[in-house]
Amino acid sequence: MARLVMVSNRVVDFNAAQQAGGVSVAIYNTLARQSGFWFGWDGQIEDTDPSQLSPKSAAVGEHVTVTEPLTPADYNDYYLGYSNSVLWPVFHNRLDLAQFEAGYYDSYVAVNTRFARHLAPLIQPDDVIWVHDYHLLPMALELRRLGIENPIGYFLHIPVGPAQALLAIPENKEIARALGAYDLIGLQTQSDVRNLIDFLQQSVSGRLLPSGRIRVFDAELDIGCFSVGIDSHDFAFGPGEAEALAETFSSDINRIIGIDRLDYTKGLPQKFKSYGKFLEEYPEYRRRIVLSQFAPPTRESVEAYADIKAELESLAGSINGRFGELDWVPINYIHRTIPRSELRDIYRTSRVGLVTPLMDGMNLVAKEYIASQDPKNPGVLILSKFAGAAAQLSDAVLVNPYDLNDIVQGLRIALEMPLDERRARQEKLVKIVRAKDSNEWSRSYFSALVKAGQRRLGRSFKSSPEMGRALERLQVAAKKNIRESQLTANAGT
Ligand code: GDG
């Protein structure tokens, strides 16, 4: 069976698997079911000559990761710079926040080239390579230059803004050409697919073929919609668990839950402001509700992220100052990462899930909230129309996050919704979340990628024992390290 080689900017520690972030959660869930390995950055920064960097492998059970550090310059220009101060804002249609600085793009390409050079020798002939997200757009082009013929797919977790926004990127033609090196591009929604095709047509005269594929220069590729799902079992309650939770948790105050990385695309100021407006317009709800907003820190060195942190602290402070009482704090704002094991119980004990991004590729929190609810007495999901998830979760209370009144009315509807309506909506929503789960996402993407690769190659993938041996050596070394660390740990007890 073909191995799956996942490539993403950041590789999570399988031992911890605590990272807040939709991409790591999605990849982690996929690799938990499929043989292969995960290649990318280990999260470390090493002040060294980039030519001295080399990948290291580690294994937890059957899972293998191959990772390497970034240099301080890579971190600044490739990660914070081009990835998060150019591509992230532009693809989220926030040209006003984009910083087109000289040098960012060169560093972006240099890191992709280095990663490709380190990855190529590990690829076996039957491997299928699946690259993730905006940090690694040029990865396939670099791998092809090194002679890798295997199927290479790309999945973009973030939304694709309108073509006009993407065309503003000075290197938009290079980006379009790099996309042409993939066999399959997976996006979250049909509207993303339309926007990307539009961009390829305008940037490099891409041609939509009668087959539905698109021609970019001399390459032909597939572009399709594969909405990311969650592993709903992670959020389900086993026998007795729900009862045990109900016994330890009882409160007269209805919790409204928000869980979002502290990112300007997540619409947090609008959420806080509308919550304040709700308390003002519906004073009967004061002392009866609380907004618990978890906002784990992310990309703190990027200016736009520092600004939003300050804005939120001030908004939470002023709402709590205005409406709070000695024994009631209206907003519980927690700027920390919570352990993943606690998420399910927090969702379950929250009367409302409030998810109001201004633009979001999918939004897994919305799906996790639904998967955690009690079917007999479910809470209500309020969801932004501009989250990719809204296309699937149309039975949530959908709101326009730019319109504070709409969120205020959403809150009122959610808090006043009768039990039978809550149950009816939940039943439909949970069915979709379970059917379109992470398993379905990776299965459908993987098989489409294999098909697209085979079509290009016109044959099954050829074998070269040379490349296989390199990875085998890494795997053996990694397993040996694990055994040694286990032995050391045992000796210490
Ligand atoms: C990108 C796209 C797309 C959050 N806080 C904590 C925590 N989380 C977990 C959530 C969820 C994940 O992180 C967040 O996923 P989202 O989908 O909501 O958002 P992004 O991180 O922006 O993800 C997004 C996604 O990729 C997948 O394709 O949906 O549109 O932007 O799983 O539960 N987890 C823990 N502590 C926290 O404090 N443990």
Coordinates of C-alpha atoms and ligand atoms in Angstrom, one line a residue:
M1 CA 0.0 0.0 0.0
A2 CA 1.2 3.5 -0.8
R3 CA 2.6 5.5 2.1
L4 CA 1.2 8.9 2.8
V5 CA 3.8 11.6 3.2
M6 CA 2.3 14.6 4.9
V7 CA 4.2 17.9 4.5
S8 CA 3.3 20.9 6.5
N9 CA 5.0 23.9 8.0
R10 CA 4.6 22.8 11.6
V11 CA 4.8 19.2 12.7
V12 CA 3.2 18.5 16.1
D13 CA 4.6 16.3 18.7
F14 CA 2.6 13.1 18.6
N15 CA 3.3 12.7 22.3
A16 CA 1.8 16.0 23.2
A17 CA -0.7 16.6 20.4
Q18 CA -1.9 19.6 22.3
Q19 CA -1.3 22.3 19.7
A20 CA -4.1 24.7 19.1
G21 CA -4.6 24.9 15.3
G22 CA -6.9 23.3 12.8
V23 CA -4.2 22.1 10.4
S24 CA -2.3 20.1 13.0
V25 CA -5.5 18.6 14.2
A26 CA -6.6 17.6 10.7
I27 CA -3.2 16.1 9.8
Y28 CA -2.8 14.4 13.1
N29 CA -6.2 12.6 12.8
T30 CA -5.3 11.5 9.2
L31 CA -1.9 10.1 10.1
A32 CA -3.3 8.3 13.1
R33 CA -5.0 6.0 10.6
Q34 CA -2.6 5.7 7.7
S35 CA 1.0 4.6 7.4
G36 CA 3.5 7.2 6.4
F37 CA 5.4 10.1 8.0
W38 CA 5.0 13.8 8.6
F39 CA 7.7 16.2 7.4
G40 CA 8.1 19.8 8.4
W41 CA 9.4 22.4 10.9
D42 CA 9.9 21.2 14.5
G43 CA 9.0 24.6 16.0
Q44 CA 12.6 25.2 17.0
I45 CA 14.8 28.2 15.9
E46 CA 18.5 27.5 15.6
D47 CA 21.0 30.3 14.9
T48 CA 23.2 28.4 12.5
D49 CA 24.2 28.4 8.8
P50 CA 21.2 27.0 6.9
S51 CA 23.5 24.6 5.0
Q52 CA 24.2 22.9 8.3
L53 CA 20.6 22.1 9.0
S54 CA 19.5 18.5 8.6
P55 CA 16.2 16.6 9.3
K56 CA 15.8 14.4 12.4
S57 CA 13.3 11.7 12.8
A58 CA 11.2 10.6 15.8
A59 CA 8.6 7.9 16.2
V60 CA 5.7 7.5 18.6
G61 CA 4.3 4.0 18.1
E62 CA 4.0 3.6 14.4
H63 CA 4.0 7.3 13.7
V64 CA 7.1 8.8 12.3
T65 CA 7.9 12.5 12.0
V66 CA 10.9 14.0 10.2
T67 CA 11.5 17.6 11.2
E68 CA 14.1 20.3 11.1
P69 CA 14.5 23.7 12.7
L70 CA 14.4 27.2 11.1
T71 CA 17.0 29.8 11.3
P72 CA 16.1 33.2 12.9
A73 CA 16.1 34.7 9.4
D74 CA 13.8 32.0 8.1
Y75 CA 11.4 32.5 11.0
N76 CA 11.3 36.2 10.4
D77 CA 11.0 36.3 6.6
Y78 CA 9.5 33.0 5.5
Y79 CA 7.2 32.3 8.5
L80 CA 6.2 35.7 10.0
G81 CA 6.9 37.6 6.8
Y82 CA 5.8 36.0 3.6
S83 CA 3.5 33.3 5.0
N84 CA 1.8 35.3 7.7
S85 CA 2.1 38.9 6.7
V86 CA 1.5 38.4 3.0
L87 CA -0.3 35.2 2.1
W88 CA -2.5 34.9 5.2
P89 CA -4.0 38.4 5.1
V90 CA -4.3 38.4 1.2
F91 CA -6.1 35.0 1.0
H92 CA -8.4 36.3 3.8
N93 CA -9.1 39.4 1.7
R94 CA -7.3 41.7 4.1
L95 CA -5.0 43.5 1.7
D96 CA -4.9 46.4 4.2
L97 CA -2.9 44.2 6.6
A98 CA -0.5 42.8 3.9
Q99 CA 3.2 43.8 4.2
F100 CA 4.9 43.3 0.9
E101 CA 8.5 43.6 2.1
A102 CA 11.5 43.0 -0.1
G103 CA 13.3 39.8 0.9
Y104 CA 10.3 37.9 2.2
Y105 CA 9.6 36.1 -1.0
D106 CA 13.2 35.0 -1.5
S107 CA 13.3 33.5 2.0
Y108 CA 10.0 31.8 1.4
V109 CA 11.3 30.1 -1.7
A110 CA 14.7 29.3 0.0
V111 CA 12.9 27.5 2.9
N112 CA 10.7 25.5 0.4
T113 CA 13.8 24.6 -1.6
R114 CA 15.7 23.4 1.5
F115 CA 12.7 21.4 2.8
A116 CA 12.3 19.8 -0.7
R117 CA 16.0 18.9 -0.8
H118 CA 15.8 17.2 2.6
L119 CA 12.5 15.5 1.8
A120 CA 13.3 14.1 -1.7
P121 CA 15.8 11.4 -0.6
L122 CA 13.1 10.0 1.8
I123 CA 10.5 9.5 -0.9
Q124 CA 9.8 5.9 -2.1
P125 CA 8.4 5.3 -5.5
D126 CA 4.9 4.4 -4.4
D127 CA 4.6 7.3 -1.9
V128 CA 1.8 9.8 -2.3
I129 CA 2.8 13.3 -1.1
W130 CA 0.3 15.6 0.4
V131 CA 1.4 19.1 1.1
H132 CA -0.6 21.4 3.4
D133 CA -1.2 25.1 3.5
Y134 CA 0.0 28.5 2.4
H135 CA 3.5 28.2 3.8
L136 CA 4.5 25.6 1.2
L137 CA 2.9 26.6 -2.1
P138 CA 6.2 26.1 -4.1
M139 CA 6.9 22.7 -2.6
A140 CA 5.8 20.6 -5.5
L141 CA 7.7 22.7 -8.0
E142 CA 10.9 22.2 -6.0
L143 CA 10.3 18.5 -5.6
R144 CA 9.7 18.1 -9.4
R145 CA 12.9 20.0 -10.1
L146 CA 14.6 17.3 -8.0
G147 CA 13.1 14.6 -10.1
I148 CA 10.2 13.5 -7.9
E149 CA 7.5 12.0 -10.1
N150 CA 5.1 10.8 -7.4
P151 CA 1.6 12.2 -7.1
I152 CA 1.8 15.5 -5.2
G153 CA -1.3 17.1 -3.8
Y154 CA -1.9 20.4 -2.1
F155 CA -4.6 21.3 0.4
L156 CA -5.2 24.9 1.3
H157 CA -6.8 25.1 4.7
I158 CA -7.5 28.8 4.4
P159 CA -10.1 30.5 2.2
V160 CA -9.3 31.9 -1.2
G161 CA -10.2 35.5 -1.4
P162 CA -11.3 37.2 -4.6
A163 CA -9.0 37.0 -7.6
Q164 CA -8.4 40.8 -7.4
A165 CA -6.9 40.4 -3.9
L166 CA -4.6 37.6 -5.0
L167 CA -3.5 39.5 -8.1
A168 CA -2.2 42.3 -5.8
I169 CA 0.6 39.9 -4.6
P170 CA 3.7 41.0 -6.6
E171 CA 4.7 37.4 -7.1
N172 CA 1.3 36.2 -8.2
K173 CA 2.5 34.7 -11.5
E174 CA 5.2 32.7 -9.7
I175 CA 2.5 31.5 -7.3
A176 CA 0.2 30.5 -10.1
R177 CA 3.0 28.6 -11.9
A178 CA 3.9 26.8 -8.6
L179 CA 0.3 25.7 -8.2
G180 CA 0.5 24.1 -11.7
A181 CA 3.1 21.6 -10.4
Y182 CA 0.5 19.8 -8.2
D183 CA -1.7 17.0 -9.4
L184 CA -4.6 18.1 -7.2
I185 CA -5.4 21.2 -5.3
G186 CA -8.0 20.7 -2.6
L187 CA -9.9 23.6 -1.2
Q188 CA -12.5 23.9 1.5
T189 CA -15.6 25.2 -0.4
Q190 CA -17.0 25.6 -3.9
S191 CA -16.6 29.4 -3.6
D192 CA -12.9 28.9 -2.9
V193 CA -12.7 26.7 -6.0
R194 CA -14.3 29.4 -8.1
N195 CA -12.0 32.1 -6.8
L196 CA -8.9 30.1 -7.4
I197 CA -9.9 29.2 -11.0
D198 CA -10.7 32.9 -11.6
F199 CA -7.2 33.8 -10.2
L200 CA -5.4 31.3 -12.4
Q201 CA -7.3 32.5 -15.5
Q202 CA -6.4 36.1 -14.8
S203 CA -2.9 35.8 -13.5
V204 CA -1.4 33.3 -16.0
S205 CA -4.2 32.8 -18.6
G206 CA -5.1 29.4 -17.1
R207 CA -7.6 27.6 -19.2
L208 CA -10.6 25.6 -17.9
L209 CA -10.8 22.4 -19.9
P210 CA -14.0 20.6 -20.9
S211 CA -12.9 17.8 -18.4
G212 CA -13.2 20.3 -15.6
R213 CA -9.4 20.3 -15.1
I214 CA -7.4 23.5 -15.6
R215 CA -4.3 24.0 -17.7
V216 CA -1.6 26.3 -16.4
F217 CA 1.3 26.7 -18.9
D218 CA 2.1 23.1 -19.9
A219 CA 0.6 21.5 -16.8
E220 CA -3.0 20.2 -16.2
L221 CA -4.3 20.0 -12.7
D222 CA -7.5 19.1 -10.8
I223 CA -9.0 21.6 -8.4
G224 CA -11.7 20.3 -6.0
C225 CA -13.7 21.0 -2.9
F226 CA -12.8 18.7 0.1
S227 CA -14.2 20.2 3.3
V228 CA -12.2 19.3 6.4
G229 CA -14.0 17.4 9.1
I230 CA -13.2 16.4 12.7
D231 CA -12.9 13.0 14.4
S232 CA -16.3 13.1 16.0
H233 CA -15.4 10.2 18.3
D234 CA -13.0 12.5 20.1
F235 CA -16.0 14.5 21.3
A236 CA -18.5 11.8 21.9
F237 CA -19.5 10.7 25.4
G238 CA -19.2 7.0 26.5
P239 CA -21.5 5.2 28.9
G240 CA -21.7 7.0 32.2
E241 CA -19.4 9.9 31.1
A242 CA -22.2 12.4 30.4
E243 CA -23.8 11.6 33.8
A244 CA -20.5 12.0 35.6
L245 CA -20.0 15.4 34.0
A246 CA -23.5 16.6 34.8
E247 CA -23.0 15.7 38.4
T248 CA -19.8 17.7 38.7
F249 CA -21.1 20.6 36.6
S250 CA -24.2 22.4 37.6
S251 CA -24.7 26.1 37.2
D252 CA -27.6 28.6 36.9
I253 CA -25.5 30.7 34.6
N254 CA -25.7 29.9 30.8
R255 CA -22.3 29.8 29.3
I256 CA -21.7 31.1 25.8
I257 CA -18.4 29.5 24.6
G258 CA -15.9 30.9 22.1
I259 CA -12.6 29.1 21.2
D260 CA -10.5 30.8 18.6
R261 CA -6.8 31.4 18.1
L262 CA -6.2 35.1 18.8
D263 CA -6.4 36.1 15.1
Y264 CA -7.8 39.1 13.4
T265 CA -9.8 36.9 11.0
K266 CA -11.8 35.3 13.9
G267 CA -14.0 38.4 14.4
L268 CA -13.3 38.6 18.2
P269 CA -13.8 42.4 18.6
Q270 CA -17.1 42.2 16.8
K271 CA -18.0 39.2 19.1
F272 CA -17.2 41.2 22.3
K273 CA -18.9 44.3 21.1
S274 CA -22.1 42.5 20.1
Y275 CA -22.1 40.7 23.5
G276 CA -21.9 44.1 25.2
K277 CA -24.7 45.4 23.0
F278 CA -26.8 42.3 23.9
L279 CA -26.3 43.0 27.7
E280 CA -27.3 46.6 27.1
E281 CA -30.5 45.8 25.0
Y282 CA -31.6 42.7 27.0
P283 CA -30.8 43.6 30.7
E284 CA -32.9 40.6 31.8
Y285 CA -30.0 38.4 30.7
R286 CA -27.5 40.1 33.0
R287 CA -26.3 37.7 35.7
R288 CA -27.8 34.8 33.7
I289 CA -25.2 34.4 31.1
V290 CA -21.4 34.6 30.7
L291 CA -19.2 34.7 27.6
S292 CA -16.2 32.4 28.1
Q293 CA -13.7 33.2 25.4
F294 CA -10.6 31.1 25.1
A295 CA -8.1 32.8 22.7
P296 CA -4.7 31.0 22.7
P297 CA -1.8 33.2 21.5
T298 CA -0.6 32.8 18.0
R299 CA 2.0 34.6 15.8
E300 CA 2.6 37.2 18.5
S301 CA 5.5 38.9 16.7
V302 CA 3.3 40.0 13.8
E303 CA 2.1 43.6 14.4
A304 CA -1.5 43.0 13.5
Y305 CA -1.7 40.2 16.2
A306 CA -0.3 42.5 18.9
D307 CA -2.9 45.1 18.0
I308 CA -5.8 42.7 18.3
K309 CA -4.6 41.5 21.6
A310 CA -4.6 45.0 23.0
E311 CA -8.0 45.7 21.5
L312 CA -9.6 42.7 23.0
E313 CA -8.2 43.2 26.5
S314 CA -9.5 46.7 26.4
L315 CA -13.0 45.6 25.2
A316 CA -13.3 42.8 27.8
G317 CA -12.2 45.3 30.5
S318 CA -14.7 47.9 29.5
I319 CA -17.6 45.4 29.2
N320 CA -16.8 43.8 32.6
G321 CA -16.3 47.3 34.1
R322 CA -19.6 48.5 32.8
F323 CA -21.9 45.5 33.5
G324 CA -20.0 43.4 36.0
E325 CA -21.0 42.9 39.7
L326 CA -19.2 41.7 42.7
D327 CA -20.5 38.1 42.1
W328 CA -20.8 38.2 38.3
V329 CA -18.2 38.8 35.6
P330 CA -19.8 39.0 32.1
I331 CA -16.8 38.1 30.0
N332 CA -14.3 35.4 31.0
Y333 CA -11.4 36.1 28.6
I334 CA -8.6 33.5 28.8
H335 CA -5.6 34.1 26.6
R336 CA -4.1 30.7 27.0
T337 CA -4.1 27.3 25.4
I338 CA -6.4 24.7 27.1
P339 CA -5.6 21.0 27.1
R340 CA -7.4 19.2 24.3
S341 CA -8.8 16.7 26.7
E342 CA -10.8 19.5 28.3
L343 CA -12.4 20.8 25.2
R344 CA -15.3 18.2 24.9
D345 CA -16.6 18.9 28.5
I346 CA -16.4 22.7 28.0
Y347 CA -18.4 22.5 24.8
R348 CA -20.9 20.1 26.3
T349 CA -21.6 22.4 29.3
S350 CA -22.0 25.5 27.2
R351 CA -25.5 26.6 26.2
V352 CA -24.4 28.4 23.1
G353 CA -21.4 28.0 20.8
L354 CA -20.5 31.5 19.4
V355 CA -18.3 31.2 16.2
T356 CA -18.2 34.5 14.3
P357 CA -15.1 34.7 12.1
L358 CA -15.0 37.4 9.4
M359 CA -13.7 34.8 7.0
D360 CA -12.5 31.3 7.7
G361 CA -11.5 28.3 5.6
M362 CA -13.7 25.9 7.4
N363 CA -13.7 26.3 11.2
L364 CA -13.4 23.1 13.2
V365 CA -14.5 24.6 16.5
A366 CA -18.1 24.8 15.1
K367 CA -18.0 21.1 14.3
E368 CA -16.5 20.2 17.6
Y369 CA -19.2 22.1 19.4
I370 CA -21.9 20.2 17.6
A371 CA -20.2 16.8 18.1
S372 CA -20.1 17.4 21.9
Q373 CA -23.7 18.2 22.5
D374 CA -26.3 16.2 24.5
P375 CA -28.9 15.0 21.9
K376 CA -31.6 15.3 24.6
N377 CA -30.8 18.8 25.6
P378 CA -28.4 20.3 23.0
G379 CA -27.0 23.8 23.0
V380 CA -27.2 26.1 20.0
L381 CA -24.5 26.9 17.5
I382 CA -24.3 30.5 16.2
L383 CA -22.1 30.5 13.1
S384 CA -20.8 33.2 10.8
K385 CA -22.0 33.0 7.3
F386 CA -18.4 33.6 6.2
A387 CA -17.0 30.5 7.8
G388 CA -16.5 27.7 5.2
A389 CA -18.4 25.4 7.7
A390 CA -21.6 27.5 7.1
A391 CA -22.0 25.8 3.7
Q392 CA -22.5 22.5 5.5
L393 CA -24.0 23.6 8.8
S394 CA -26.9 25.6 7.5
D395 CA -29.1 24.5 10.5
A396 CA -27.0 26.6 12.8
V397 CA -28.1 30.1 13.6
L398 CA -26.2 31.9 10.8
V399 CA -25.2 35.5 11.3
N400 CA -23.3 38.2 9.5
P401 CA -20.3 38.9 11.8
Y402 CA -19.9 42.5 10.5
D403 CA -23.4 43.3 11.6
L404 CA -23.5 43.6 15.4
N405 CA -27.3 43.7 15.5
D406 CA -27.4 40.4 13.6
I407 CA -25.2 38.7 16.3
V408 CA -27.3 40.3 19.0
Q409 CA -30.4 38.8 17.5
G410 CA -28.6 35.5 17.0
L411 CA -27.8 35.4 20.7
R412 CA -31.4 36.1 21.6
I413 CA -32.7 33.4 19.2
A414 CA -30.2 30.9 20.6
L415 CA -30.9 31.6 24.3
E416 CA -34.7 31.6 23.7
M417 CA -34.8 28.6 21.4
P418 CA -37.3 25.9 22.6
L419 CA -36.1 22.4 23.3
D420 CA -37.8 20.7 20.3
E421 CA -36.3 23.2 17.9
R422 CA -32.8 22.8 19.4
R423 CA -33.1 19.0 19.2
A424 CA -34.3 19.1 15.5
R425 CA -31.5 21.4 14.5
Q426 CA -28.9 19.3 16.4
E427 CA -30.1 16.1 14.8
K428 CA -29.5 17.5 11.3
L429 CA -26.2 19.1 12.2
V430 CA -24.6 16.2 14.0
K431 CA -25.5 13.9 11.1
I432 CA -23.5 16.1 8.8
V433 CA -20.6 16.5 11.2
R434 CA -20.4 12.7 11.6
A435 CA -20.8 11.8 7.9
K436 CA -18.3 14.5 6.7
D437 CA -15.7 13.7 9.3
S438 CA -11.9 13.8 9.1
N439 CA -11.8 10.2 7.9
E440 CA -14.1 11.0 4.9
W441 CA -12.0 14.1 4.2
S442 CA -8.7 12.3 4.0
R443 CA -10.1 9.2 2.3
S444 CA -11.8 11.3 -0.5
Y445 CA -8.8 13.6 -1.0
F446 CA -6.3 10.7 -1.0
S447 CA -8.1 8.7 -3.6
A448 CA -8.7 11.8 -5.8
L449 CA -5.0 12.5 -5.6
V450 CA -3.9 9.0 -6.5
K451 CA -6.3 9.1 -9.5
A452 CA -4.9 12.4 -10.6
G453 CA -1.3 11.2 -10.2
Q454 CA -2.0 8.0 -12.1
R455 CA -3.6 9.9 -14.9
R456 CA -0.5 12.1 -15.3
L457 CA 1.9 9.2 -15.1
G458 CA -0.2 6.9 -17.3
R459 CA 1.1 4.0 -15.2
S460 CA 1.5 2.8 -11.6
F461 CA 4.4 4.3 -9.7
K462 CA 7.8 2.8 -10.4
S463 CA 10.0 1.4 -7.7
S464 CA 13.5 2.5 -6.6
P465 CA 15.0 0.7 -3.6
E466 CA 17.7 3.4 -3.3
M467 CA 15.2 6.0 -2.0
G468 CA 13.4 3.6 0.3
R469 CA 16.5 2.7 2.2
A470 CA 17.1 6.3 3.3
L471 CA 13.8 6.4 5.1
E472 CA 14.2 3.0 6.5
R473 CA 17.5 4.1 8.1
L474 CA 15.7 7.1 9.7
Q475 CA 12.9 5.0 11.0
V476 CA 15.2 2.4 12.6
A477 CA 17.2 5.2 14.2
A478 CA 14.0 6.9 15.5
K479 CA 12.6 3.7 17.0
K480 CA 15.9 3.0 18.6
N481 CA 15.9 6.5 20.2
I482 CA 12.4 5.8 21.5
R483 CA 13.4 2.5 23.0
E484 CA 16.4 4.1 24.6
S485 CA 14.4 6.9 26.1
Q486 CA 11.9 4.5 27.5
L487 CA 14.7 2.4 29.0
T488 CA 16.1 5.6 30.6
A489 CA 12.7 6.6 31.9
N490 CA 12.2 3.1 33.4
A491 CA 15.6 3.1 35.0
G492 CA 14.8 6.4 36.7
T493 CA 11.6 5.1 38.4
Ligands
GDG1 C1 -7.1 26.5 9.9 C2 -8.0 27.4 9.1 C3 -9.6 25.5 9.0 C4 -8.2 26.1 19.6 N1 -7.9 26.6 20.8 C5 -7.4 25.6 21.5 C6 -7.5 24.4 20.7 N2 -8.0 24.8 19.5 C7 -8.2 23.8 18.4 C8 -9.7 23.7 18.2 C9 -9.7 23.3 16.7 C10 -8.5 24.0 16.2 O1 -7.6 24.3 17.3 C11 -8.8 25.3 15.5 O2 -9.3 25.0 14.2 P1 -10.1 26.1 13.4 O3 -10.6 25.4 12.2 O4 -11.2 26.6 14.2 O5 -9.1 27.3 13.0 P2 -7.6 27.5 12.5 O6 -6.6 27.2 13.5 O7 -7.5 28.9 12.0 O8 -7.4 26.4 11.3 C12 -9.5 27.0 9.4 C13 -8.6 24.6 9.7 O9 -7.3 25.1 9.4 C14 -8.6 23.2 9.2 O10 -8.5 23.1 7.9 O11 -10.9 25.0 9.5 O12 -10.4 27.7 8.6 O13 -7.9 28.8 9.4 O14 -9.5 21.9 16.6 O15 -10.3 22.8 19.1 N3 -7.0 23.2 21.1 C15 -6.5 23.2 22.4 N4 -6.4 24.3 23.2 C16 -6.9 25.5 22.8 O16 -6.8 26.4 23.5 N5 -6.1 22.0 22.8

